[in-house]
Amino acid sequence: MEDQWEMGLPSFEDLTPLSQSLISPELALAFGITPDNTRAQFDLNRAMHDNCSTFCPSEENIESLSLRLFSGRSDYDCSNRMKRGDCFMTDEVNSGYKDDNGDENGLNRAVKRPRLVWTPQLHKRFVDVIEHLGIDKAVPKTIMEMMNVEGLTRENVASHLQKYRLYLKRMEGLSSEGHSTPRRDSAMFDCDGFGSMSMPPQSQSSQQQPQQCNSLPLMPMPMPMPMVGPPPGSYGFGHLGLPVASSATPGYCGLESGAYNMFWNRQRG
DNA sequence: TATCCAATAT
DNA sequence: TATATTGGAT
């Protein structure tokens, strides 16, 4: 039961090793990518941060590759973004793209990280960690580290945590108003979408010893991002299993199926 | 300098 | 609405 979030996830064997090239030799050839400048030569951590769709386009998406690669805004604030770790420079593709700064050479361009989709599985892990730590000790960096999810950034977690705290606050408000049952919009943080709310640690967290929490292993296994795309082996989305959405193409890669939206059954009034 | 966090932007 | 980004505070 505690491990339900693992259901449907690829097995370890199913995952493509990061050391393995993510693009076919044919594609590499087509884009003029030599072994010296492929992903395998990058810092693997950096590679894990990439949107797989950027580098593993399905054949039918190849045409939009260059758009997706550089559809982010110009790198006007890149030094800051780099510092915050949410963009990186690439010299990988010379697509002829011309950005706002008139840079035609395709070098040292900032590539915007695709936005993360918090799947129920991912959120479950998030909540597990918070329960493990206790809400008072749950800060973005710690949560990120304990979640042990490849590619997940502190900013991702911070943003989600902010929202989660707002949710908790709202729930507190409701309970203090005498609502015995939370409204259905708590489904937002409903892990499985069927009412098994992941309640905040709050009172339990202070007494809870880590060993007593069996929802997280003490040495958490690295968790790949949930797969939401084509199965491994194809050149579609999902080699790294990054559940990312391009802001330029909302809903791309069938993200709806993994996102909260399908669980969001908000009732007003 | 790194991080947190609330406000704000997208 | 969900998530990213910003900027002040620590």
mmCIF file with all atom_site columns, C-alpha atoms (C1' of nucleotides) in Angstrom, chain A residues 115 117-120 163 187-190 193 245 250-251 255-266, chain C residues 1-3:
data_model
loop_
_atom_site.group_PDB
_atom_site.id
_atom_site.type_symbol
_atom_site.label_atom_id
_atom_site.label_alt_id
_atom_site.label_comp_id
_atom_site.label_asym_id
_atom_site.label_entity_id
_atom_site.label_seq_id
_atom_site.pdbx_PDB_ins_code
_atom_site.Cartn_x
_atom_site.Cartn_y
_atom_site.Cartn_z
_atom_site.occupancy
_atom_site.B_iso_or_equiv
_atom_site.pdbx_formal_charge
_atom_site.auth_seq_id
_atom_site.auth_comp_id
_atom_site.auth_asym_id
_atom_site.auth_atom_id
_atom_site.pdbx_PDB_model_num
ATOM 1  C CA    . ARG A 1 115 ? 8.291   22.929 -16.514 1.00 0.00 ? 115 ARG A CA    1
ATOM 2  C CA    . VAL A 1 117 ? 4.549   18.310 -13.807 1.00 0.00 ? 117 VAL A CA    1
ATOM 3  C CA    . TRP A 1 118 ? 3.870   17.068 -10.330 1.00 0.00 ? 118 TRP A CA    1
ATOM 4  C CA    . THR A 1 119 ? 2.383   13.705 -10.950 1.00 0.00 ? 119 THR A CA    1
ATOM 5  C CA    . PRO A 1 120 ? 0.542   11.991 -8.121  1.00 0.00 ? 120 PRO A CA    1
ATOM 6  C CA    . LYS A 1 163 ? 1.660   25.724 -2.687  1.00 0.00 ? 163 LYS A CA    1
ATOM 7  C CA    . ALA A 1 187 ? -8.150  16.637 -4.062  1.00 0.00 ? 187 ALA A CA    1
ATOM 8  C CA    . MET A 1 188 ? -5.462  18.901 -5.250  1.00 0.00 ? 188 MET A CA    1
ATOM 9  C CA    . PHE A 1 189 ? -3.123  17.237 -2.873  1.00 0.00 ? 189 PHE A CA    1
ATOM 10 C CA    . ASP A 1 190 ? -4.809  13.962 -3.016  1.00 0.00 ? 190 ASP A CA    1
ATOM 11 C CA    . GLY A 1 193 ? -7.155  11.015 -6.442  1.00 0.00 ? 193 GLY A CA    1
ATOM 12 C CA    . ALA A 1 245 ? 5.936   20.039 -20.295 1.00 0.00 ? 245 ALA A CA    1
ATOM 13 C CA    . PRO A 1 250 ? 1.187   22.817 -23.203 1.00 0.00 ? 250 PRO A CA    1
ATOM 14 C CA    . GLY A 1 251 ? -0.019  19.327 -22.813 1.00 0.00 ? 251 GLY A CA    1
ATOM 15 C CA    . LEU A 1 255 ? 1.003   15.032 -19.595 1.00 0.00 ? 255 LEU A CA    1
ATOM 16 C CA    . GLU A 1 256 ? -2.596  15.379 -18.679 1.00 0.00 ? 256 GLU A CA    1
ATOM 17 C CA    . SER A 1 257 ? -2.745  11.763 -17.788 1.00 0.00 ? 257 SER A CA    1
ATOM 18 C CA    . GLY A 1 258 ? -0.180  12.208 -15.077 1.00 0.00 ? 258 GLY A CA    1
ATOM 19 C CA    . ALA A 1 259 ? -0.975  15.639 -13.833 1.00 0.00 ? 259 ALA A CA    1
ATOM 20 C CA    . TYR A 1 260 ? -3.179  16.730 -11.029 1.00 0.00 ? 260 TYR A CA    1
ATOM 21 C CA    . ASN A 1 261 ? -5.692  18.121 -13.404 1.00 0.00 ? 261 ASN A CA    1
ATOM 22 C CA    . MET A 1 262 ? -7.373  14.815 -13.848 1.00 0.00 ? 262 MET A CA    1
ATOM 23 C CA    . PHE A 1 263 ? -7.822  14.585 -10.117 1.00 0.00 ? 263 PHE A CA    1
ATOM 24 C CA    . TRP A 1 264 ? -8.837  18.118 -9.623  1.00 0.00 ? 264 TRP A CA    1
ATOM 25 C CA    . ASN A 1 265 ? -12.506 17.895 -8.918  1.00 0.00 ? 265 ASN A CA    1
ATOM 26 C CA    . ARG A 1 266 ? -12.962 21.281 -7.518  1.00 0.00 ? 266 ARG A CA    1
ATOM 27 C "C1'" . DT  C 2 1   ? -4.564  26.920 -11.956 1.00 0.00 ? 1   DT  C "C1'" 1
ATOM 28 C "C1'" . DA  C 2 2   ? 0.114   25.077 -11.896 1.00 0.00 ? 2   DA  C "C1'" 1
ATOM 29 C "C1'" . DT  C 2 3   ? 4.561   26.072 -11.964 1.00 0.00 ? 3   DT  C "C1'" 1
#
